Amino acid sequence: DTGVSQDPRHKITKRGQNVTFRCDPISEHNRLYWYRQTLGQGPEFLTYFQNEAQLEKSRLLSDRFSAERPKGSFSTLEIQRTEQGDSAMYLCASSLGLFGETQYFGPGTRLLVL
Amino acid sequence: KNEVEQSPQNLTAQEGEFITINCSYSVGISALHWLQQHPGGGIVSLFMLSSGKKKHGRLIATINIQEKHSSLHITASHPRDSAVYICAVISNTGNQFYFGTGTSLTVIP
């Protein structure tokens, strides 16, 4: 399978704990995007990378959130000191080259903060 | 106020009906996406538009840049078309993404 993969698919954690999610994009894609989706809502943009450079961060991305793509391949999204409001589906997508090109989405990581 | 508004929010149709989902946006854009999300959560990109019209099978997407409006049409709808359809735009600064809240479509056999 050469699609976008995310790990883990589900995560349950206690409030205050740190969590880290991983996204592996399609191998030749240089752009990688992170989104968050809460129940009944459309996805919200969080951040995106062009190769290893983080080019844009949404105001939704508080100081507790950090994303990296150290070698321009896989990316990690870390949430520190999780809060119940962080419970959501975290989606990763990748695309090739030009902005606005078709994005290919991963299956998402569903986070539940108790 | 959301930058992207979709209508209707919910839609139920009989199999075979012609379906239209509308998307209006308030920002200048470089591209508009139509996405399909199935109940399991997986998202599939259906179309990326910057002008005119695109067709793929029974799906047709149109965009009017001057009116800041796009429509997604499904001809001869089928129960497997049941999903949430999401409109998303990318601002013409290239740096902001805006999503609609989705249209939940149910096609009844």
Coordinates of C-alpha atoms in Angstrom, one line a residue, chain A residues 4-11 20-24 34 75-77 90 92 107-110:
Chain A
V4 CA -0.7 8.0 3.3
S5 CA -0.4 6.1 6.6
Q6 CA -0.9 7.3 10.2
D7 CA 0.0 5.8 13.5
P8 CA -1.6 5.1 15.8
R9 CA -5.2 4.9 14.5
H10 CA -6.6 5.4 18.0
K11 CA -5.3 7.0 21.1
T20 CA 2.7 12.0 19.6
F21 CA 1.2 11.0 16.2
R22 CA 3.1 10.0 13.2
C23 CA 2.3 10.5 9.5
D24 CA 4.0 8.8 6.6
W34 CA -2.0 18.3 9.3
S75 CA 6.1 13.9 10.2
T76 CA 5.2 13.9 13.8
L77 CA 2.5 16.0 15.6
Y90 CA -6.1 14.3 13.5
C92 CA -2.6 14.0 7.7
P107 CA -7.0 7.4 7.7
G108 CA -6.5 9.7 10.6
T109 CA -5.7 9.3 14.3
R110 CA -8.6 9.5 16.6

